[in-house]
Coordinates of C-alpha atoms and ligand atoms in Angstrom, one line a residue:
M1 CA 25.3 -27.9 8.7
D2 CA 22.7 -29.5 10.9
K3 CA 20.5 -32.3 9.7
I4 CA 17.3 -33.8 11.1
R5 CA 16.8 -37.5 11.3
I6 CA 13.4 -39.0 11.6
R7 CA 12.4 -42.6 12.1
G8 CA 8.9 -42.8 10.9
G9 CA 5.8 -44.8 12.1
K10 CA 5.2 -43.4 15.6
S11 CA 1.9 -41.9 16.2
L12 CA 2.0 -38.5 18.0
H13 CA 0.3 -38.1 21.4
G14 CA 0.6 -35.3 24.0
S15 CA 0.6 -31.6 24.0
L16 CA 2.9 -28.8 22.8
H17 CA 3.1 -25.0 23.1
V18 CA 2.5 -23.0 20.0
S19 CA 5.1 -20.2 19.6
G20 CA 4.5 -16.5 18.7
A21 CA 3.8 -16.0 15.0
K22 CA 6.9 -15.2 13.0
N23 CA 4.9 -13.4 10.3
A24 CA 3.3 -11.2 13.0
A25 CA 6.5 -10.5 14.8
L26 CA 8.5 -9.3 11.8
P27 CA 6.2 -6.3 10.9
L28 CA 5.6 -5.6 14.6
M29 CA 9.4 -5.2 15.0
A30 CA 9.5 -2.9 12.0
A31 CA 6.8 -0.8 13.6
S32 CA 9.3 0.2 16.3
L33 CA 10.8 2.6 13.7
L34 CA 7.7 4.7 13.9
T35 CA 8.3 6.1 17.3
D36 CA 11.2 7.4 19.5
Q37 CA 9.7 5.6 22.5
T38 CA 10.0 2.0 23.5
L39 CA 7.9 -0.7 21.9
T40 CA 7.8 -3.9 24.0
L41 CA 6.9 -7.1 22.3
V42 CA 5.9 -10.2 24.3
N43 CA 5.9 -13.8 23.1
L44 CA 8.4 -13.3 20.3
P45 CA 9.6 -16.7 18.8
H46 CA 13.3 -17.7 18.9
L47 CA 13.9 -17.9 15.1
A48 CA 16.6 -17.0 12.6
D49 CA 14.3 -14.6 10.8
I50 CA 13.7 -12.6 14.1
T51 CA 17.5 -12.3 14.5
T52 CA 17.8 -11.1 10.9
M53 CA 15.2 -8.4 11.5
A54 CA 16.9 -7.4 14.8
N55 CA 20.2 -7.0 13.0
L56 CA 18.6 -4.9 10.3
L57 CA 16.8 -2.7 12.9
S58 CA 20.0 -2.2 14.9
Q59 CA 21.9 -0.8 12.0
H60 CA 19.0 1.7 11.5
G61 CA 19.8 2.8 15.1
V62 CA 17.2 0.8 17.1
S63 CA 18.4 -0.3 20.4
I64 CA 17.2 -3.8 21.2
H65 CA 17.0 -5.4 24.5
M66 CA 16.1 -9.1 24.6
N67 CA 14.9 -10.9 27.7
G68 CA 15.4 -14.6 27.1
H69 CA 13.4 -15.8 30.1
A70 CA 10.2 -17.6 29.6
A71 CA 7.2 -15.5 30.3
E72 CA 4.4 -16.5 32.6
G73 CA 2.3 -19.6 31.9
G74 CA 5.1 -21.6 30.5
H75 CA 5.2 -19.5 27.3
T76 CA 8.5 -20.0 25.6
G77 CA 8.5 -16.6 23.9
R78 CA 10.9 -13.9 24.9
V79 CA 10.2 -10.3 25.6
V80 CA 12.0 -7.7 23.4
E81 CA 12.2 -4.0 23.9
L82 CA 12.9 -1.9 20.8
S83 CA 13.8 1.8 21.1
A84 CA 14.3 3.9 18.0
G85 CA 15.3 7.1 19.8
T86 CA 17.1 8.4 16.8
I87 CA 17.4 6.8 13.3
A88 CA 21.1 6.3 12.6
S89 CA 20.6 5.2 9.0
T90 CA 17.7 5.1 6.6
T91 CA 19.4 2.5 4.3
A92 CA 18.5 -1.2 4.4
P93 CA 21.5 -2.8 2.8
Y94 CA 21.5 -5.6 0.3
D95 CA 23.4 -8.0 2.6
L96 CA 20.6 -8.0 5.1
V97 CA 17.6 -7.7 2.8
R98 CA 18.7 -10.6 0.6
K99 CA 18.5 -12.9 3.6
M100 CA 14.9 -12.2 4.2
R101 CA 12.3 -10.6 2.0
A102 CA 10.3 -9.3 5.0
S103 CA 13.1 -6.7 5.4
V104 CA 11.2 -4.6 2.9
L105 CA 8.8 -3.8 5.8
V106 CA 11.1 -1.1 7.1
L107 CA 10.4 0.9 3.9
G108 CA 7.0 2.4 5.0
P109 CA 8.0 3.2 8.6
L110 CA 11.3 4.8 7.7
L111 CA 9.8 6.9 5.0
A112 CA 6.9 8.0 7.2
R113 CA 9.2 9.0 10.1
C114 CA 12.3 10.3 8.3
G115 CA 11.0 11.5 4.9
Q116 CA 13.3 9.1 3.1
A117 CA 14.5 5.5 2.9
Q118 CA 16.7 3.4 0.7
V119 CA 15.9 -0.2 0.7
S120 CA 17.6 -2.9 -1.4
L121 CA 15.2 -4.8 -3.7
P122 CA 14.8 -8.3 -2.2
G123 CA 15.7 -10.0 -5.5
G124 CA 14.7 -13.5 -6.6
C125 CA 13.2 -16.0 -4.2
A126 CA 12.8 -19.7 -4.2
I127 CA 9.0 -19.5 -4.4
G128 CA 8.5 -17.3 -7.5
T129 CA 9.4 -13.8 -8.5
R130 CA 7.6 -12.0 -5.6
P131 CA 7.9 -8.4 -6.7
V132 CA 7.4 -5.3 -4.5
D133 CA 5.5 -3.2 -7.0
L134 CA 2.4 -3.0 -4.8
H135 CA 4.4 -1.6 -1.9
I136 CA 6.0 1.0 -4.2
Q137 CA 2.8 2.1 -6.0
G138 CA 1.0 2.5 -2.7
L139 CA 3.7 4.7 -1.3
E140 CA 3.7 6.8 -4.5
Q141 CA 0.0 7.3 -4.1
L142 CA 0.8 8.6 -0.6
G143 CA 3.0 11.2 -2.3
A144 CA 6.4 9.6 -2.1
E145 CA 8.8 10.1 -5.0
I146 CA 10.4 6.7 -5.8
E147 CA 13.3 5.7 -8.0
L148 CA 14.7 2.3 -8.6
R149 CA 18.5 2.6 -9.0
E150 CA 21.4 0.2 -8.6
G151 CA 19.2 -2.5 -7.0
Y152 CA 17.7 -0.1 -4.4
V153 CA 14.3 1.5 -3.9
H154 CA 15.1 5.2 -3.2
A155 CA 12.0 6.8 -1.6
R156 CA 11.6 10.4 -0.6
A157 CA 8.8 12.4 0.9
P158 CA 10.5 15.6 2.2
R159 CA 7.2 17.2 3.0
G160 CA 5.7 14.1 4.6
L161 CA 3.1 11.6 3.2
T162 CA -0.5 12.6 2.5
G163 CA -3.5 10.2 2.9
T164 CA -5.5 9.0 0.0
R165 CA -7.6 6.0 -1.2
I166 CA -5.4 3.1 -2.3
L167 CA -7.1 0.2 -4.0
F168 CA -4.7 -2.8 -4.1
P169 CA -5.1 -4.6 -7.5
K170 CA -4.1 -7.8 -5.7
V171 CA -4.2 -8.9 -2.1
S172 CA -0.8 -8.6 -0.5
V173 CA 0.1 -9.1 3.1
G174 CA 3.4 -7.3 3.0
A175 CA 2.1 -4.3 1.0
T176 CA -0.9 -3.9 3.3
E177 CA 1.4 -3.9 6.3
N178 CA 3.9 -1.4 4.8
L179 CA 1.2 1.0 3.7
L180 CA -0.7 0.6 7.0
M181 CA 2.5 1.6 9.0
A182 CA 3.2 4.5 6.6
A183 CA -0.4 5.8 6.7
T184 CA -0.4 6.1 10.5
L185 CA 1.9 9.2 10.2
A186 CA 0.5 10.6 6.9
R187 CA -1.5 13.8 6.8
G188 CA -5.3 13.1 6.7
E189 CA -7.2 10.0 5.9
T190 CA -5.9 6.9 4.1
I191 CA -8.2 4.2 2.9
L192 CA -6.6 0.8 2.1
A193 CA -9.1 -1.1 -0.1
N194 CA -8.8 -4.8 -1.0
A195 CA -6.4 -5.0 2.0
A196 CA -5.1 -8.3 3.3
R197 CA -7.1 -9.6 6.2
E198 CA -4.6 -12.1 7.6
P199 CA -4.5 -12.3 11.4
E200 CA -0.9 -11.0 11.3
V201 CA -2.2 -7.8 9.6
S202 CA -4.8 -7.3 12.3
D203 CA -2.2 -8.0 15.0
L204 CA -0.1 -5.2 13.6
A205 CA -3.1 -2.9 13.4
H206 CA -3.9 -3.6 17.1
C207 CA -0.4 -2.8 18.1
L208 CA -0.3 0.4 16.1
V209 CA -3.6 1.5 17.8
A210 CA -1.9 0.8 21.2
M211 CA 0.9 3.1 20.0
G212 CA -1.6 5.9 19.3
A213 CA -2.6 5.3 15.7
R214 CA -6.2 5.7 14.5
I215 CA -7.3 2.7 12.5
E216 CA -10.8 1.5 11.7
G217 CA -12.0 -1.6 9.9
I218 CA -9.4 -4.0 11.5
G219 CA -10.0 -7.5 10.3
T220 CA -11.9 -6.4 7.2
D221 CA -10.6 -5.7 3.7
T222 CA -11.0 -2.0 4.0
L223 CA -8.8 -0.2 6.5
R224 CA -9.3 3.5 7.3
V225 CA -6.4 5.2 8.9
I226 CA -6.5 8.8 10.2
G227 CA -3.0 10.1 10.4
V228 CA -1.6 11.4 13.7
D229 CA 1.4 13.6 14.4
G230 CA 3.4 11.0 16.3
L231 CA 3.1 7.5 17.9
H232 CA 4.2 6.5 21.4
G233 CA 5.5 3.4 23.1
A234 CA 3.4 0.4 23.9
T235 CA 3.5 -3.2 25.1
H236 CA 2.0 -5.8 22.8
Q237 CA 1.7 -9.6 22.8
V238 CA 2.4 -11.3 19.5
I239 CA -0.4 -13.7 18.4
A240 CA 0.1 -17.5 18.3
D241 CA 1.6 -18.8 15.0
R242 CA -1.3 -20.3 13.0
I243 CA 1.0 -21.8 10.5
E244 CA 3.0 -23.6 13.1
T245 CA -0.2 -24.7 14.7
G246 CA -1.6 -26.0 11.4
T247 CA 1.7 -27.9 10.8
Y248 CA 1.5 -29.8 14.1
V249 CA -2.2 -30.5 13.4
M250 CA -1.1 -32.2 10.2
A251 CA 1.7 -34.1 12.1
A252 CA -1.0 -35.5 14.4
A253 CA -3.2 -36.3 11.4
I254 CA -0.5 -38.0 9.3
T255 CA 0.5 -40.3 12.2
G256 CA -3.0 -41.2 13.4
G257 CA -2.3 -39.3 16.6
D258 CA -3.9 -36.9 19.1
I259 CA -2.2 -33.6 20.1
E260 CA -3.3 -30.6 22.2
L261 CA -2.0 -27.3 20.7
I262 CA -1.5 -25.1 23.7
G263 CA -2.2 -21.5 22.8
G264 CA -3.4 -22.6 19.3
R265 CA -6.3 -20.5 17.9
M266 CA -9.0 -22.4 16.0
D267 CA -10.6 -19.1 14.9
D268 CA -7.5 -18.3 12.8
L269 CA -7.6 -21.7 11.0
T270 CA -11.2 -22.1 10.0
A271 CA -10.5 -23.0 6.4
M272 CA -7.9 -25.6 7.3
I273 CA -10.2 -27.0 10.0
A274 CA -13.0 -27.4 7.5
V275 CA -10.8 -29.2 5.0
L276 CA -9.2 -31.5 7.6
S277 CA -12.5 -32.3 9.2
K278 CA -13.6 -33.6 5.8
A279 CA -10.4 -35.6 5.6
G280 CA -11.2 -37.4 8.9
V281 CA -9.5 -35.2 11.6
D282 CA -11.5 -34.4 14.8
F283 CA -11.1 -31.0 16.5
E284 CA -12.1 -30.1 20.0
P285 CA -11.5 -26.8 21.9
T286 CA -9.7 -27.2 25.3
D287 CA -9.0 -24.7 28.2
R288 CA -5.6 -24.1 26.8
G289 CA -6.1 -24.2 23.1
F290 CA -7.5 -27.1 21.1
R291 CA -7.0 -30.8 20.3
A292 CA -6.6 -32.4 16.9
A293 CA -7.0 -36.1 16.6
R294 CA -7.1 -38.6 13.8
T295 CA -7.7 -41.8 15.8
R296 CA -11.2 -42.8 14.7
R297 CA -11.2 -42.7 10.9
P298 CA -8.8 -43.3 8.0
L299 CA -7.6 -40.2 6.1
R300 CA -9.6 -39.3 3.0
G301 CA -8.4 -37.3 0.0
V302 CA -9.9 -33.8 -0.2
D303 CA -9.3 -31.0 -2.7
V304 CA -7.8 -27.8 -1.6
M305 CA -7.1 -24.4 -3.2
T306 CA -4.9 -21.8 -1.5
E307 CA -6.4 -18.3 -1.2
P308 CA -5.8 -15.1 0.8
Y309 CA -7.2 -15.2 4.3
P310 CA -9.7 -16.4 5.4
G311 CA -9.1 -19.0 2.7
F312 CA -6.7 -22.0 3.0
P313 CA -3.2 -20.5 3.6
T314 CA -0.5 -21.0 1.0
D315 CA 1.9 -21.5 3.9
L316 CA 0.2 -24.8 4.7
Q317 CA 0.0 -26.1 1.1
A318 CA 3.2 -28.1 1.2
Q319 CA 2.2 -29.7 4.5
M320 CA -1.3 -30.5 3.2
M321 CA 0.3 -32.2 0.2
A322 CA 2.4 -34.5 2.5
L323 CA -0.8 -35.3 4.4
M324 CA -2.7 -36.2 1.3
C325 CA 0.0 -38.6 0.3
A326 CA -1.1 -40.7 3.3
A327 CA -4.8 -40.5 2.5
E328 CA -7.2 -42.9 0.8
G329 CA -8.2 -41.7 -2.6
A330 CA -7.0 -38.6 -4.5
A331 CA -6.7 -34.9 -3.7
M332 CA -6.3 -32.0 -6.1
I333 CA -4.2 -29.2 -4.5
T334 CA -4.2 -25.9 -6.3
E335 CA -1.8 -23.0 -5.5
T336 CA -3.2 -19.6 -6.5
I337 CA -0.9 -17.3 -4.5
F338 CA 2.6 -18.1 -5.6
E339 CA 3.9 -19.6 -8.8
N340 CA 6.6 -22.3 -8.5
R341 CA 5.6 -23.4 -5.0
F342 CA 5.7 -27.1 -5.6
M343 CA 9.4 -27.7 -5.0
H344 CA 8.6 -30.3 -2.5
V345 CA 6.9 -32.5 -5.1
P346 CA 10.1 -34.2 -6.5
E347 CA 11.4 -34.8 -2.9
L348 CA 8.0 -36.4 -1.9
A349 CA 8.2 -38.5 -5.0
R350 CA 11.6 -39.8 -4.0
M351 CA 9.9 -41.1 -0.8
G352 CA 7.3 -42.9 -2.9
A353 CA 4.5 -40.3 -3.3
D354 CA 2.3 -40.4 -6.4
I355 CA 1.9 -36.7 -7.5
T356 CA 1.3 -35.3 -10.9
V357 CA 1.6 -31.5 -11.4
H358 CA -0.4 -29.7 -14.1
G359 CA 0.3 -26.0 -14.0
A360 CA -0.8 -24.6 -10.6
S361 CA -2.5 -27.9 -9.6
A362 CA -1.1 -31.1 -8.2
L363 CA -3.0 -34.3 -8.3
V364 CA -2.0 -36.4 -5.2
R365 CA -3.0 -40.1 -5.2
G366 CA -2.7 -41.5 -1.7
V367 CA -0.2 -44.4 -1.2
P368 CA -0.3 -47.1 1.5
Y369 CA 3.2 -46.0 2.7
L370 CA 6.1 -43.8 2.0
T371 CA 9.8 -44.8 2.4
G372 CA 12.4 -42.9 4.3
A373 CA 15.1 -41.2 2.2
P374 CA 17.7 -38.4 2.4
V375 CA 15.8 -35.3 1.3
M376 CA 16.3 -31.6 1.2
A377 CA 14.2 -28.6 0.3
T378 CA 14.7 -25.0 -0.7
D379 CA 12.2 -23.2 1.4
L380 CA 10.7 -23.2 4.9
R381 CA 7.3 -24.8 4.3
A382 CA 8.6 -27.3 1.7
S383 CA 11.2 -28.4 4.3
V384 CA 8.6 -29.0 7.0
S385 CA 6.4 -31.0 4.6
L386 CA 9.3 -33.4 4.2
V387 CA 9.4 -33.7 8.0
L388 CA 5.7 -34.7 8.0
A389 CA 6.3 -37.2 5.2
G390 CA 9.2 -38.6 7.3
L391 CA 7.0 -39.1 10.4
F392 CA 4.7 -41.2 8.2
A393 CA 7.3 -43.0 6.2
R394 CA 8.8 -46.4 6.9
G395 CA 12.4 -46.3 7.9
E396 CA 14.7 -43.3 8.2
T397 CA 14.5 -39.9 6.6
V398 CA 17.3 -37.4 6.9
L399 CA 16.5 -33.8 6.1
N400 CA 19.3 -31.6 4.9
R401 CA 19.5 -27.8 4.8
V402 CA 17.8 -27.5 8.2
Y403 CA 18.5 -23.8 8.2
H404 CA 15.3 -23.3 6.2
L405 CA 13.3 -24.9 9.0
D406 CA 15.1 -22.8 11.6
R407 CA 13.9 -19.7 9.9
G408 CA 10.3 -20.5 10.9
Y409 CA 10.0 -23.3 13.4
E410 CA 11.2 -22.9 17.0
R411 CA 12.6 -26.1 18.5
L412 CA 10.7 -28.3 16.0
E413 CA 12.5 -31.5 16.9
E414 CA 11.9 -31.0 20.6
K415 CA 8.3 -30.3 20.2
L416 CA 7.7 -33.4 18.0
A417 CA 9.9 -35.6 20.2
G418 CA 7.8 -34.4 23.2
C419 CA 4.8 -36.0 21.6
G420 CA 6.5 -39.3 21.0
A421 CA 8.1 -38.8 17.5
D422 CA 11.5 -40.4 16.9
V423 CA 13.3 -37.3 15.7
E424 CA 16.7 -35.8 16.4
R425 CA 18.9 -33.0 15.2
I426 CA 22.4 -34.1 14.1
R427 CA 24.6 -31.1 14.8
G428 CA 27.2 -29.4 12.5
E429 CA 30.3 -31.4 11.9
A430 CA 28.8 -34.7 12.9
A431 CA 26.3 -34.2 10.2
A432 CA 28.8 -33.1 7.5
Ligands
LIG501 C1 3.5 -13.0 3.4 C2 4.1 -14.1 4.4 C3 4.3 -15.4 3.6 C4 3.0 -15.8 3.0 C5 2.4 -14.7 2.1 C6 1.0 -15.1 1.6 C7 5.3 -12.7 5.9 C8 6.7 -12.3 6.4 N1 5.3 -13.6 4.9 O1 4.5 -12.8 2.4 O2 4.7 -16.3 4.6 O3 3.3 -16.9 2.1 O4 2.3 -13.5 2.9 O5 0.1 -15.4 2.6 O6 4.3 -12.3 6.4 N2 2.8 -9.5 -4.9 C9 3.0 -8.7 -6.0 N3 3.5 -7.4 -5.8 C10 3.9 -7.0 -4.6 C11 3.7 -7.9 -3.5 C12 3.2 -9.1 -3.7 O7 2.7 -9.0 -7.1 O8 4.3 -5.9 -4.5 C13 2.3 -10.9 -5.1 C14 3.2 -12.0 -4.7 O9 4.2 -12.3 -5.7 C15 2.3 -13.1 -4.4 C16 1.0 -12.4 -3.9 O10 1.2 -11.0 -4.3 O11 1.9 -13.7 -5.6 C17 0.9 -12.4 -2.4 O12 2.1 -12.0 -1.8 P1 2.2 -11.3 -0.4 O13 0.9 -11.4 0.3 O14 2.7 -9.9 -0.6 O15 3.3 -12.1 0.4 P2 4.3 -11.6 1.4 O16 3.8 -10.4 2.2 O17 5.6 -11.4 0.8

């Protein structure tokens, strides 16, 4: 298994290209199931999760053509054509779903197009229980009959789905996306109230509109969908990854550096930018994206609470915690979206961090330095927080279980090294 070795203490300077957003690409790929015509997605990131979704879709009968060449403008993203001419299977098997929770996003499209779907329950997950009850309740409200048997969701709607008003009791990105896709082919009008407003949801909605769907209220918490008889092919560019962008902003901040994020969108990160500005980071738009620099001031501790968009993203909480370890003063970091999302705390503590957890809050007291150590983490964002800590730490940090990082960060070590970090991947056997 690969490892990543970091020798800390170098401040990062330069520029890097932000990849297409993983969390936008996954639902967009699932949307290809809604039509028998070709959906072309541009700016797809090269990531393990994208491959998992591609494997899942192929066994449903989607033919997938990937074009590995860089698109114009130095974009590293590839172009993929997805054609679901006929659906070969409406079952999403356990072996694929257990690898990636986002597999559940095929449920809504399969049900809407074929009148049935069998999708394995995703099961436990490292960051809390993460149920799918909101997805199921919403589909039932659209008229689906749903049974849970032998670890599978068995959904049927032999006479099609019928639009209605669905009020989500809790904001859920995945449930909003599943219901939005299903509602495009339902009879009549569907209102999704208390819908997630994440930019990835809006990106999906824009793509569905390009495919012929009728959706109003994009970007708000109330989506109105007027069902249509069928969708057609389209070409859609995946938005830039705001979580990847935020992660590299924090890499610049923790090392006292200055990085230009090419393709980065400040508008998608207003909560993070407000918090980091208070912490001493400067931001400036550029022709190609924006710059983040922490060259003029020391880092200061700031309190943060994760919230649904447009609040501070839970997917940047672990990185923020690493950053606050390097700040003057203290920071209270509160996680409100997921239980059990502090697995990075004991690993940061092994590097010398001073963190006390009380329930959903962690009190981080800044320390003058961290010390490199062998570390590992059990999820994607926790892993990358240890990379950030390693960039700041004295000495050498070796990150194990790099496959977590590879699920969500494209060429992480190359992008960091391109800005002057001393970081390298140690491949397979050499790393064993
Ligand atoms: C998506 C993102 C993930 C991010 C999360 C929150 C993708 C592929 N993943 O995950 O990176 O951390 O949004 O921004 O886009 N919940 C229920 N019942 C449900 C569904 C969710 O109780 O049926 C709860 C979850 O346990 C969690 C909260 O709702 O506490 C938010 O989860 P949700 O927004 O659904 O996350 P995902 O879509 O799985």
